[in-house]
Amino acid sequence: QVQLEESGGGVVQPGRSLKLTCEISGFTLMNHAMHWVRQAPGKGLEWVAILSYEGSHEKYADSVKGRFTISRDNYKNIVYLQMDGLRVEDTAVYHCAKDRNGVYYYGMEAWGQGTTVTVSS
Amino acid sequence: QSVLTQPLSASGAPGQRITLSCSGSSSNIGANSVSWYQQLPEAAPKLLICGNNERPSDVPDRFSGSKSGTSASLAISGLQSEDEADYYCAAWDDRLNGLVFGGGTKLTVL
């Protein structure tokens, strides 16, 4: 059974950092590209980042470029999202998701329930 | 303002067929395949369609996708009460070099 479980969310002041973790089970992580997608309260889905199966291909939304970093450890079955310079507008539920493809986007076929990040002074 | 444009809401009666639209441009839908996601209340999104019209094995064949030029559609036939959800389209955008979503359509089953 494919499972993705995010953790690491919380309340943080603007400008501070937070690192999210996505632990996976039920599939071979090294075969799939992985994403982070966020959803602000009452708003739609916003894609954040993608990292290819071996970690060589990474892309970011303009809204987080230069502040967020996606990484992975295929042996520990974990995907990370390092978030630096957090802003109020980064407040959202953050989901990690598994792509059907190993390098480029094709479709996010499994999602975690998400972890909530609140940026507030 | 989302890069892909979807109507805010749609509605239909049980058993009806409904079509949800998604409009983009030459750099996203016009150049790449479209995916569709369903998000039930208080739940994580679920992939319904990828590659314009490919349906994962766990998705009922009542759901189908199509694409023409810079627009795409999701059709739901035999509408059921459990189809009441938010529906999002998505496509890779070559100009932005990232994935873009539509703003979502809230489907109400009357």
mmCIF file of C-alpha atoms in Angstrom:
data_model
loop_
_atom_site.group_PDB
_atom_site.id
_atom_site.type_symbol
_atom_site.label_atom_id
_atom_site.label_comp_id
_atom_site.label_asym_id
_atom_site.label_seq_id
_atom_site.Cartn_x
_atom_site.Cartn_y
_atom_site.Cartn_z
ATOM 1 C CA GLN A 1 0.000 0.000 0.000
ATOM 2 C CA VAL A 2 1.464 3.290 -1.139
ATOM 3 C CA GLN A 3 1.782 5.799 1.693
ATOM 4 C CA LEU A 4 3.262 9.261 2.004
ATOM 5 C CA GLU A 5 3.401 10.996 5.370
ATOM 6 C CA GLU A 6 4.488 14.591 5.800
ATOM 7 C CA SER A 7 5.791 16.094 9.018
ATOM 8 C CA GLY A 8 7.688 19.110 10.217
ATOM 9 C CA GLY A 9 5.030 21.770 9.885
ATOM 10 C CA GLY A 10 4.335 24.325 12.561
ATOM 11 C CA VAL A 11 4.069 27.989 13.418
ATOM 12 C CA VAL A 12 7.098 30.100 12.540
ATOM 13 C CA GLN A 13 7.908 33.810 12.379
ATOM 14 C CA PRO A 14 8.545 35.559 9.061
ATOM 15 C CA GLY A 15 12.133 35.218 7.927
ATOM 16 C CA ARG A 16 12.732 31.976 9.799
ATOM 17 C CA SER A 17 13.306 28.477 8.415
ATOM 18 C CA LEU A 18 11.500 25.168 8.525
ATOM 19 C CA LYS A 19 12.299 21.745 7.075
ATOM 20 C CA LEU A 20 9.493 19.454 5.999
ATOM 21 C CA THR A 21 9.870 15.701 5.740
ATOM 22 C CA CYS A 22 7.917 13.227 3.621
ATOM 23 C CA GLU A 23 8.357 9.567 4.567
ATOM 24 C CA ILE A 24 7.220 7.091 1.943
ATOM 25 C CA SER A 25 6.394 3.401 1.964
ATOM 26 C CA GLY A 26 4.833 0.858 -0.372
ATOM 27 C CA PHE A 27 6.825 1.831 -3.468
ATOM 28 C CA THR A 28 10.410 2.250 -4.633
ATOM 29 C CA LEU A 29 11.247 5.917 -4.164
ATOM 30 C CA MET A 30 14.198 5.852 -6.549
ATOM 31 C CA ASN A 31 11.886 5.108 -9.479
ATOM 32 C CA HIS A 32 9.821 8.272 -9.182
ATOM 33 C CA ALA A 33 10.076 12.026 -9.387
ATOM 34 C CA MET A 34 8.637 13.694 -6.302
ATOM 35 C CA HIS A 35 6.784 16.959 -5.806
ATOM 36 C CA TRP A 36 5.739 19.362 -3.108
ATOM 37 C CA VAL A 37 2.381 21.082 -3.631
ATOM 38 C CA ARG A 38 0.769 23.547 -1.242
ATOM 39 C CA GLN A 39 -2.710 24.844 -0.588
ATOM 40 C CA ALA A 40 -3.302 28.077 1.288
ATOM 41 C CA PRO A 41 -6.414 28.226 3.491
ATOM 42 C CA GLY A 42 -9.513 28.351 1.313
ATOM 43 C CA LYS A 43 -7.439 28.552 -1.870
ATOM 44 C CA GLY A 44 -6.523 26.264 -4.756
ATOM 45 C CA LEU A 45 -3.518 24.054 -5.370
ATOM 46 C CA GLU A 46 -0.107 25.610 -5.984
ATOM 47 C CA TRP A 47 2.814 23.540 -7.201
ATOM 48 C CA VAL A 48 6.049 24.206 -5.292
ATOM 49 C CA ALA A 49 8.849 21.960 -6.577
ATOM 50 C CA ILE A 50 9.832 18.768 -8.384
ATOM 51 C CA LEU A 51 12.903 16.577 -7.981
ATOM 52 C CA SER A 52 13.770 13.768 -10.384
ATOM 53 C CA TYR A 53 14.345 10.193 -9.281
ATOM 54 C CA GLU A 54 18.099 10.521 -8.919
ATOM 55 C CA GLY A 55 18.108 14.148 -7.837
ATOM 56 C CA SER A 56 19.669 15.762 -10.895
ATOM 57 C CA HIS A 57 16.602 17.577 -12.234
ATOM 58 C CA GLU A 58 14.891 20.071 -9.925
ATOM 59 C CA LYS A 59 12.491 22.892 -10.672
ATOM 60 C CA TYR A 60 10.731 25.445 -8.487
ATOM 61 C CA ALA A 61 7.767 27.761 -8.655
ATOM 62 C CA ASP A 62 8.835 31.385 -9.070
ATOM 63 C CA SER A 63 7.201 32.192 -5.724
ATOM 64 C CA VAL A 64 9.688 30.014 -3.817
ATOM 65 C CA LYS A 65 12.759 30.010 -6.064
ATOM 66 C CA GLY A 66 15.918 30.855 -4.153
ATOM 67 C CA ARG A 67 14.223 30.286 -0.779
ATOM 68 C CA PHE A 68 13.085 26.633 -0.876
ATOM 69 C CA THR A 69 15.156 23.525 -1.631
ATOM 70 C CA ILE A 70 13.822 20.070 -2.403
ATOM 71 C CA SER A 71 16.019 17.044 -1.722
ATOM 72 C CA ARG A 72 15.701 13.316 -1.260
ATOM 73 C CA ASP A 73 17.341 10.295 0.321
ATOM 74 C CA ASN A 74 16.307 7.256 -1.698
ATOM 75 C CA TYR A 75 17.821 4.873 0.826
ATOM 76 C CA LYS A 76 15.968 6.339 3.786
ATOM 77 C CA ASN A 77 12.786 6.704 1.664
ATOM 78 C CA ILE A 78 12.453 10.374 2.550
ATOM 79 C CA VAL A 79 11.867 13.555 0.589
ATOM 80 C CA TYR A 80 12.594 16.938 2.150
ATOM 81 C CA LEU A 81 11.600 20.541 1.628
ATOM 82 C CA GLN A 82 13.932 23.085 3.222
ATOM 83 C CA MET A 83 12.113 26.399 3.520
ATOM 84 C CA ASP A 84 14.177 29.493 4.269
ATOM 85 C CA GLY A 85 13.170 33.130 4.437
ATOM 86 C CA LEU A 86 9.572 32.220 5.132
ATOM 87 C CA ARG A 87 6.889 34.781 4.356
ATOM 88 C CA VAL A 88 3.315 35.166 5.555
ATOM 89 C CA GLU A 89 2.143 34.148 2.089
ATOM 90 C CA ASP A 90 3.863 30.750 2.493
ATOM 91 C CA THR A 91 1.171 29.786 5.009
ATOM 92 C CA ALA A 92 -0.456 26.632 3.634
ATOM 93 C CA VAL A 93 -0.902 22.901 3.909
ATOM 94 C CA TYR A 94 2.085 21.292 2.194
ATOM 95 C CA HIS A 95 1.616 17.962 0.428
ATOM 96 C CA CYS A 96 4.277 15.715 -1.008
ATOM 97 C CA ALA A 97 3.273 13.728 -4.060
ATOM 98 C CA LYS A 98 4.654 10.878 -6.171
ATOM 99 C CA ASP A 99 4.848 11.298 -9.931
ATOM 100 C CA ARG A 100 4.128 8.500 -12.385
ATOM 101 C CA ASN A 101 7.335 9.477 -14.185
ATOM 102 C CA GLY A 102 10.925 9.376 -13.002
ATOM 103 C CA VAL A 103 12.180 12.700 -14.357
ATOM 104 C CA TYR A 104 9.527 15.012 -15.775
ATOM 105 C CA TYR A 105 5.968 15.765 -14.740
ATOM 106 C CA TYR A 106 3.360 13.319 -15.957
ATOM 107 C CA GLY A 107 0.850 13.087 -13.124
ATOM 108 C CA MET A 108 0.922 12.984 -9.326
ATOM 109 C CA GLU A 109 -0.575 9.558 -8.635
ATOM 110 C CA ALA A 110 -0.227 9.473 -4.849
ATOM 111 C CA TRP A 111 -0.399 12.233 -2.261
ATOM 112 C CA GLY A 112 0.186 12.617 1.440
ATOM 113 C CA GLN A 113 -2.396 14.197 3.714
ATOM 114 C CA GLY A 114 -0.184 17.225 4.232
ATOM 115 C CA THR A 115 1.459 19.171 7.031
ATOM 116 C CA THR A 116 0.409 22.696 7.995
ATOM 117 C CA VAL A 117 2.845 25.587 7.913
ATOM 118 C CA THR A 118 1.776 28.885 9.467
ATOM 119 C CA VAL A 119 4.003 31.916 9.087
ATOM 120 C CA SER A 120 3.000 34.647 11.500
ATOM 121 C CA SER A 121 4.586 37.194 13.760
ATOM 122 C CA GLN B 1 -4.968 34.790 -10.991
ATOM 123 C CA SER B 2 -4.201 31.255 -12.163
ATOM 124 C CA VAL B 3 -2.320 30.535 -15.385
ATOM 125 C CA LEU B 4 -4.960 27.975 -16.373
ATOM 126 C CA THR B 5 -8.543 29.206 -16.365
ATOM 127 C CA GLN B 6 -11.398 27.138 -14.972
ATOM 128 C CA PRO B 7 -14.974 28.166 -14.178
ATOM 129 C CA LEU B 8 -15.476 28.709 -10.456
ATOM 130 C CA SER B 9 -18.470 26.426 -10.223
ATOM 131 C CA ALA B 10 -20.554 23.856 -12.071
ATOM 132 C CA SER B 11 -23.572 21.779 -11.209
ATOM 133 C CA GLY B 12 -25.565 18.841 -12.479
ATOM 134 C CA ALA B 13 -28.231 16.388 -11.455
ATOM 135 C CA PRO B 14 -27.524 12.759 -10.564
ATOM 136 C CA GLY B 15 -27.159 10.633 -13.664
ATOM 137 C CA GLN B 16 -26.363 13.577 -15.922
ATOM 138 C CA ARG B 17 -23.198 14.117 -17.942
ATOM 139 C CA ILE B 18 -21.190 17.226 -17.231
ATOM 140 C CA THR B 19 -18.094 18.755 -18.804
ATOM 141 C CA LEU B 20 -15.576 20.907 -16.972
ATOM 142 C CA SER B 21 -13.332 23.184 -19.002
ATOM 143 C CA CYS B 22 -9.727 24.346 -18.635
ATOM 144 C CA SER B 23 -8.223 27.042 -20.821
ATOM 145 C CA GLY B 24 -4.525 27.757 -21.196
ATOM 146 C CA SER B 25 -1.995 28.930 -23.752
ATOM 147 C CA SER B 26 0.609 27.722 -26.211
ATOM 148 C CA SER B 27 3.256 27.410 -23.501
ATOM 149 C CA ASN B 28 1.264 25.041 -21.289
ATOM 150 C CA ILE B 29 -1.759 23.131 -22.600
ATOM 151 C CA GLY B 30 -0.742 23.820 -26.191
ATOM 152 C CA ALA B 31 2.677 22.251 -25.633
ATOM 153 C CA ASN B 32 2.208 19.627 -22.929
ATOM 154 C CA SER B 33 -0.259 17.084 -21.674
ATOM 155 C CA VAL B 34 -3.015 17.915 -19.216
ATOM 156 C CA SER B 35 -3.838 16.247 -15.905
ATOM 157 C CA TRP B 36 -6.972 16.460 -13.792
ATOM 158 C CA TYR B 37 -7.303 16.110 -10.034
ATOM 159 C CA GLN B 38 -10.301 15.628 -7.776
ATOM 160 C CA GLN B 39 -10.253 16.987 -4.234
ATOM 161 C CA LEU B 40 -13.040 15.848 -1.946
ATOM 162 C CA PRO B 41 -13.769 17.995 1.117
ATOM 163 C CA GLU B 42 -10.995 17.799 3.722
ATOM 164 C CA ALA B 43 -9.022 15.290 1.630
ATOM 165 C CA ALA B 44 -5.824 15.230 -0.377
ATOM 166 C CA PRO B 45 -6.140 15.585 -4.147
ATOM 167 C CA LYS B 46 -6.507 12.472 -6.280
ATOM 168 C CA LEU B 47 -5.251 11.989 -9.829
ATOM 169 C CA LEU B 48 -8.138 11.382 -12.235
ATOM 170 C CA ILE B 49 -6.555 11.886 -15.638
ATOM 171 C CA CYS B 50 -2.969 12.252 -16.903
ATOM 172 C CA GLY B 51 -1.531 12.482 -20.380
ATOM 173 C CA ASN B 52 -4.721 14.284 -21.545
ATOM 174 C CA ASN B 53 -6.911 11.186 -21.463
ATOM 175 C CA GLU B 54 -5.161 8.400 -19.537
ATOM 176 C CA ARG B 55 -7.065 7.124 -16.542
ATOM 177 C CA PRO B 56 -5.317 5.409 -13.603
ATOM 178 C CA SER B 57 -6.679 1.928 -12.917
ATOM 179 C CA ASP B 58 -8.547 2.988 -9.781
ATOM 180 C CA VAL B 59 -10.515 5.750 -11.532
ATOM 181 C CA PRO B 60 -13.980 4.806 -12.847
ATOM 182 C CA ASP B 61 -14.502 5.030 -16.610
ATOM 183 C CA ARG B 62 -17.215 7.630 -15.966
ATOM 184 C CA PHE B 63 -14.327 10.109 -15.989
ATOM 185 C CA SER B 64 -12.690 11.014 -19.289
ATOM 186 C CA GLY B 65 -10.357 13.751 -20.488
ATOM 187 C CA SER B 66 -9.717 15.443 -23.806
ATOM 188 C CA LYS B 67 -7.600 18.236 -25.215
ATOM 189 C CA SER B 68 -7.864 20.470 -28.240
ATOM 190 C CA GLY B 69 -5.325 23.191 -28.944
ATOM 191 C CA THR B 70 -4.935 25.279 -25.812
ATOM 192 C CA SER B 71 -8.012 23.958 -24.027
ATOM 193 C CA ALA B 72 -8.888 20.769 -22.204
ATOM 194 C CA SER B 73 -12.014 19.190 -20.776
ATOM 195 C CA LEU B 74 -12.970 16.692 -18.130
ATOM 196 C CA ALA B 75 -16.221 14.847 -18.722
ATOM 197 C CA ILE B 76 -18.085 13.069 -15.948
ATOM 198 C CA SER B 77 -20.951 10.834 -16.988
ATOM 199 C CA GLY B 78 -23.561 9.265 -14.734
ATOM 200 C CA LEU B 79 -23.044 11.983 -12.141
ATOM 201 C CA GLN B 80 -23.158 10.726 -8.546
ATOM 202 C CA SER B 81 -23.433 12.535 -5.228
ATOM 203 C CA GLU B 82 -19.919 11.406 -4.306
ATOM 204 C CA ASP B 83 -18.568 13.331 -7.304
ATOM 205 C CA GLU B 84 -19.235 16.562 -5.439
ATOM 206 C CA ALA B 85 -15.740 17.985 -5.086
ATOM 207 C CA ASP B 86 -13.239 20.517 -6.388
ATOM 208 C CA TYR B 87 -11.625 19.680 -9.722
ATOM 209 C CA TYR B 88 -8.268 21.049 -10.863
ATOM 210 C CA CYS B 89 -6.520 20.887 -14.206
ATOM 211 C CA ALA B 90 -2.733 21.055 -14.466
ATOM 212 C CA ALA B 91 -0.068 21.218 -17.144
ATOM 213 C CA TRP B 92 3.647 21.900 -17.397
ATOM 214 C CA ASP B 93 4.380 25.426 -18.607
ATOM 215 C CA ASP B 94 7.475 25.696 -20.808
ATOM 216 C CA ARG B 95 7.705 29.487 -20.424
ATOM 217 C CA LEU B 96 7.485 29.441 -16.624
ATOM 218 C CA ASN B 97 9.440 26.171 -16.473
ATOM 219 C CA GLY B 98 7.072 24.839 -13.843
ATOM 220 C CA LEU B 99 3.772 23.107 -13.263
ATOM 221 C CA VAL B 100 0.673 25.285 -13.323
ATOM 222 C CA PHE B 101 -2.780 24.542 -11.946
ATOM 223 C CA GLY B 102 -6.153 25.978 -12.769
ATOM 224 C CA GLY B 103 -7.995 27.776 -10.013
ATOM 225 C CA GLY B 104 -10.360 24.833 -9.610
ATOM 226 C CA THR B 105 -14.034 24.203 -10.319
ATOM 227 C CA LYS B 106 -16.396 23.400 -7.474
ATOM 228 C CA LEU B 107 -18.845 20.778 -8.687
ATOM 229 C CA THR B 108 -22.226 20.544 -6.999
ATOM 230 C CA VAL B 109 -24.485 17.542 -7.544
ATOM 231 C CA LEU B 110 -28.033 18.798 -7.216
#
